[in-house]
Amino acid sequence: MELKPSVPSRESQFLNSYSSALILTRLPDLSNSLARTEISSSARSQLVNWLFEASSKLIPTDAHSCELVFTRTIHLMDLYFKKAPSPPLREDVLHLLGVTCLFVSMKAESVEIGTLTDFCAKTTRGAFTSLQVQEQEFKLVAALSFYVSFTTRAEACDFLFHKVGAKLPLELAKHIRSLAGFVLMALTYNADFNNHGSITLILSAILVAFKYVLNEAKAKNKPAPFDEEQVTAKLLVDFKDNLPSICRGVKIVKKGILNFFELYKTQNTLMAFSTFEKNYFI
């Protein structure tokens, strides 16, 4: 009996398009996040650096959960920068705001955090009280109209990567997805990347991750672990409308990664990414 390729039913096509719309249209607009504040890009980057360290220590055994929490934390912070009421936010509120966004993110991602008092003790060593965090939490969720369950770039990356790499061997898929996650987390350090479309950035990060694996195999004289033409063909089918912007996005993402390594090569953050080889991203 001849086996014919299955054709998706109208129902499954509708469900796929519906899930795409549900997930991708809930990505927040993070553009010009610092425009209404008196906060510098460097101060924001320093806080992002600290927040990565804090989330890594609070969630040491689950890298993917850590990525989800960290990404939502930064999104919450950037959204609050855009929507906080007057007067403009100043840098002296940054640390408390970052701690609060981390607390809200851990609750949103259903990560066990214990009591708020314990959380404050672990993250700030008593610099802030539970009452201060509660007050800042109310300001945060009120400014965001209590909407904190938006889709993050990490969640959208899970969804989009599955569409591109669903047929890869499991361990290879995990490796490439973790690479794409690293790329996206590295880009969060620079607020300028908020001014690029999220879907373009995510797809570009995924492509850069695929290319990393090919460069890694080539450097170690190993065969390519996947067919590059098949990945490209999949992108042509599913994301043909995004291809021009993705091509530009790949160049932007590569530049962003190199800048990340240069800026943070002496920081603790880079130690967390020490397993990645900078030259494989080029």
Coordinates of C-alpha atoms in Angstrom, one line a residue:
M1 CA 0.0 0.0 0.0
E2 CA 1.4 3.4 -1.0
L3 CA 1.8 5.9 1.8
K4 CA 0.7 9.4 1.0
P5 CA 1.8 12.5 2.9
S6 CA -1.0 13.5 5.2
V7 CA -2.8 16.8 4.4
P8 CA -3.8 18.9 7.4
S9 CA -7.5 19.1 7.8
R10 CA -9.3 22.4 7.7
E11 CA -9.9 22.0 11.5
S12 CA -6.2 21.5 12.2
Q13 CA -5.2 24.4 9.9
F14 CA -7.7 26.6 11.8
L15 CA -6.3 25.5 15.2
N16 CA -2.8 26.1 14.0
S17 CA -3.6 29.6 12.8
Y18 CA -5.7 30.3 15.9
S19 CA -2.9 29.2 18.3
S20 CA -0.4 31.3 16.3
A21 CA -2.6 34.3 16.6
L22 CA -3.3 33.7 20.3
I23 CA 0.3 33.4 21.2
L24 CA 2.0 35.8 18.8
T25 CA -0.5 38.7 19.1
R26 CA -0.1 38.7 22.8
L27 CA 3.6 39.7 22.6
P28 CA 3.9 43.1 24.2
D29 CA 5.1 46.2 22.4
L30 CA 8.4 47.1 24.2
S31 CA 9.6 49.8 21.8
N32 CA 11.0 53.1 23.1
S33 CA 10.8 51.7 26.7
L34 CA 13.1 54.3 28.2
A35 CA 11.7 57.3 26.3
R36 CA 9.5 58.5 29.2
T37 CA 12.0 57.9 32.0
E38 CA 15.2 59.5 33.3
I39 CA 16.8 56.1 33.3
S40 CA 20.0 55.5 31.2
S41 CA 20.5 52.4 29.0
S42 CA 23.6 51.5 31.1
A43 CA 21.7 51.6 34.4
R44 CA 19.0 49.4 32.9
S45 CA 21.7 47.0 31.6
Q46 CA 23.3 46.8 35.0
L47 CA 19.9 45.9 36.5
V48 CA 19.3 43.3 33.8
N49 CA 22.7 41.8 34.7
W50 CA 21.8 41.6 38.4
L51 CA 18.3 40.2 37.6
F52 CA 19.8 37.3 35.6
E53 CA 22.1 36.5 38.5
A54 CA 19.2 36.6 41.0
S55 CA 16.9 34.5 38.9
S56 CA 19.7 31.9 38.3
K57 CA 20.3 31.6 42.0
L58 CA 16.6 31.3 42.8
I59 CA 16.0 28.7 40.0
P60 CA 19.4 26.9 39.8
T61 CA 18.2 23.5 38.5
D62 CA 15.8 24.4 35.7
A63 CA 17.4 26.5 33.0
H64 CA 14.2 26.8 30.9
S65 CA 12.1 28.0 33.9
C66 CA 14.9 30.4 34.7
E67 CA 14.7 31.7 31.1
L68 CA 10.9 32.1 31.3
V69 CA 11.1 34.0 34.6
F70 CA 14.0 36.2 33.6
T71 CA 12.3 37.1 30.3
R72 CA 9.0 38.0 31.9
T73 CA 10.8 40.0 34.5
I74 CA 12.5 42.2 31.9
H75 CA 9.3 42.5 29.9
L76 CA 7.4 43.7 33.0
M77 CA 10.1 46.2 33.8
D78 CA 10.2 47.6 30.3
L79 CA 6.4 47.8 30.1
Y80 CA 6.3 49.7 33.4
F81 CA 8.9 52.1 32.1
K82 CA 6.5 52.9 29.2
K83 CA 3.2 53.0 31.3
A84 CA 4.2 54.3 34.7
P85 CA 2.4 57.5 35.6
S86 CA 4.2 60.8 35.9
P87 CA 6.6 62.1 37.1
P88 CA 9.3 60.3 35.0
L89 CA 10.9 57.3 36.7
R90 CA 14.4 57.9 38.1
E91 CA 17.2 55.4 38.6
D92 CA 16.8 55.4 42.3
V93 CA 13.7 53.2 41.9
L94 CA 15.4 50.6 39.7
H95 CA 16.5 48.1 42.2
L96 CA 13.1 47.9 44.0
L97 CA 11.3 47.7 40.7
G98 CA 13.6 44.9 39.5
V99 CA 13.0 42.9 42.6
T100 CA 9.3 43.4 42.4
C101 CA 9.2 42.4 38.7
L102 CA 11.1 39.2 39.6
F103 CA 8.7 38.4 42.4
V104 CA 5.6 38.9 40.1
S105 CA 7.2 36.9 37.3
M106 CA 7.9 33.9 39.6
K107 CA 4.3 33.9 40.7
A108 CA 3.1 34.2 37.0
E109 CA 5.3 31.3 36.0
S110 CA 4.2 29.2 39.0
V111 CA 7.7 28.9 40.5
E112 CA 7.8 28.1 44.2
I113 CA 9.1 31.2 46.1
G114 CA 8.0 30.7 49.7
T115 CA 6.9 33.8 51.6
L116 CA 7.5 37.3 50.4
T117 CA 9.7 37.8 53.5
D118 CA 11.9 34.8 52.5
F119 CA 12.0 36.1 48.9
C120 CA 13.2 39.6 50.0
A121 CA 15.8 38.0 52.3
K122 CA 17.2 35.8 49.5
T123 CA 17.2 38.5 46.8
T124 CA 18.1 41.7 48.6
R125 CA 19.5 40.6 52.0
G126 CA 17.1 42.9 53.7
A127 CA 17.6 45.9 51.5
F128 CA 13.8 46.0 51.0
T129 CA 11.0 45.0 53.2
S130 CA 8.0 42.9 52.1
L131 CA 5.8 45.9 52.5
Q132 CA 8.0 47.9 50.1
V133 CA 7.8 45.1 47.5
Q134 CA 4.0 44.9 48.0
E135 CA 3.5 48.6 47.5
Q136 CA 5.7 48.5 44.3
E137 CA 3.8 45.4 43.1
F138 CA 0.5 47.3 43.3
K139 CA 1.9 50.2 41.4
L140 CA 3.3 47.8 38.8
V141 CA 0.1 45.8 38.1
A142 CA -2.1 49.0 38.3
A143 CA 0.1 50.7 35.6
L144 CA -0.3 47.5 33.5
S145 CA -4.0 47.3 34.1
F146 CA -3.4 44.0 36.0
Y147 CA -2.3 42.3 32.7
V148 CA 0.9 40.4 33.5
S149 CA 0.1 37.1 31.6
F150 CA 1.2 38.3 28.2
T151 CA 3.3 36.1 25.9
T152 CA 7.0 36.6 26.4
R153 CA 9.7 36.2 23.8
A154 CA 10.8 33.0 25.5
E155 CA 7.3 31.5 25.2
A156 CA 7.0 32.6 21.6
C157 CA 10.4 31.1 20.9
D158 CA 9.2 27.8 22.2
F159 CA 6.2 28.0 19.8
L160 CA 8.1 29.2 16.7
F161 CA 11.0 26.8 17.3
H162 CA 8.6 23.8 17.4
K163 CA 7.3 24.8 14.0
V164 CA 10.8 24.9 12.5
G165 CA 12.5 22.1 14.4
A166 CA 9.8 19.7 15.4
K167 CA 11.4 16.8 13.5
L168 CA 14.9 17.1 14.9
P169 CA 16.2 14.5 17.4
L170 CA 15.2 15.5 20.9
E171 CA 18.7 16.3 22.3
L172 CA 19.7 18.3 19.2
A173 CA 16.4 20.2 19.4
K174 CA 17.0 21.0 23.1
H175 CA 20.5 22.2 22.3
I176 CA 19.4 24.5 19.5
R177 CA 16.5 25.9 21.5
S178 CA 18.8 26.6 24.5
L179 CA 21.1 28.5 22.1
A180 CA 18.2 30.5 20.7
G181 CA 17.2 31.3 24.3
F182 CA 20.7 32.5 25.1
V183 CA 20.7 34.8 22.1
L184 CA 17.4 36.3 23.1
M185 CA 18.5 36.7 26.7
A186 CA 21.7 38.4 25.6
L187 CA 19.7 40.8 23.5
T188 CA 17.6 41.9 26.5
Y189 CA 20.7 43.6 27.9
N190 CA 20.5 46.3 25.2
A191 CA 17.2 48.3 25.3
D192 CA 17.7 49.2 21.6
F193 CA 16.6 45.7 20.7
N194 CA 13.1 46.5 22.0
N195 CA 12.7 48.7 18.9
H196 CA 12.8 45.7 16.6
G197 CA 9.8 43.5 16.0
S198 CA 9.7 40.6 18.4
I199 CA 8.8 37.9 15.9
T200 CA 11.6 39.0 13.6
L201 CA 14.1 38.9 16.5
I202 CA 12.9 35.5 17.7
L203 CA 13.1 33.9 14.2
S204 CA 16.5 35.5 13.6
A205 CA 17.7 34.1 17.0
I206 CA 16.5 30.7 16.0
L207 CA 18.3 30.8 12.7
V208 CA 21.5 32.1 14.4
A209 CA 21.2 29.1 16.8
F210 CA 20.9 26.7 13.9
K211 CA 23.9 28.3 12.2
Y212 CA 25.9 28.0 15.5
V213 CA 25.4 24.2 15.5
L214 CA 26.6 23.9 11.9
N215 CA 29.7 26.0 12.7
E216 CA 30.3 24.0 15.8
A217 CA 30.2 20.7 13.8
K218 CA 32.4 22.1 11.1
A219 CA 35.0 23.3 13.6
K220 CA 35.1 19.8 15.2
N221 CA 35.3 18.1 11.8
K222 CA 31.9 16.4 12.3
P223 CA 29.1 15.9 9.8
A224 CA 26.3 18.5 9.9
P225 CA 23.7 17.2 12.4
F226 CA 20.7 18.4 10.2
D227 CA 19.9 19.3 6.7
E228 CA 20.2 23.1 6.4
E229 CA 18.1 23.1 3.2
Q230 CA 15.2 21.5 5.0
V231 CA 15.3 24.1 7.7
T232 CA 15.4 26.9 5.1
A233 CA 12.6 25.3 3.2
K234 CA 10.5 25.1 6.3
L235 CA 11.0 28.8 6.9
L236 CA 10.1 29.5 3.3
V237 CA 6.8 27.8 3.7
D238 CA 5.8 29.0 7.2
F239 CA 7.3 32.4 7.4
K240 CA 7.7 33.6 3.8
D241 CA 6.2 37.0 4.6
N242 CA 8.8 37.5 7.3
L243 CA 11.9 36.5 5.3
P244 CA 13.1 40.0 4.2
S245 CA 13.0 41.2 7.8
I246 CA 14.5 37.9 9.1
C247 CA 17.5 38.3 6.7
R248 CA 18.1 41.8 8.1
G249 CA 17.4 40.5 11.6
V250 CA 20.1 37.8 11.5
K251 CA 22.7 40.4 10.8
I252 CA 21.4 42.6 13.7
V253 CA 21.3 39.7 16.1
K254 CA 24.9 38.5 15.2
K255 CA 26.1 42.0 15.9
G256 CA 24.2 42.1 19.1
I257 CA 25.7 38.9 20.3
L258 CA 29.2 40.0 19.6
N259 CA 28.6 43.3 21.4
F260 CA 27.2 41.3 24.4
F261 CA 30.4 39.2 24.6
E262 CA 32.5 42.3 24.4
L263 CA 30.6 44.3 27.0
Y264 CA 30.1 41.6 29.5
K265 CA 33.3 39.5 29.1
T266 CA 34.3 40.6 32.6
Q267 CA 30.9 40.2 34.2
N268 CA 29.5 37.3 36.2
T269 CA 26.7 37.0 33.6
L270 CA 29.1 35.8 30.9
M271 CA 30.3 33.0 33.2
A272 CA 26.8 31.6 33.0
F273 CA 27.2 31.4 29.2
S274 CA 30.7 30.2 29.2
T275 CA 29.8 27.0 27.4
F276 CA 29.0 29.0 24.3
E277 CA 31.8 29.8 21.8
K278 CA 31.6 33.4 20.5
N279 CA 33.1 32.5 17.1
Y280 CA 30.4 30.0 16.3
F281 CA 27.8 32.8 16.2
I282 CA 29.6 34.6 13.4

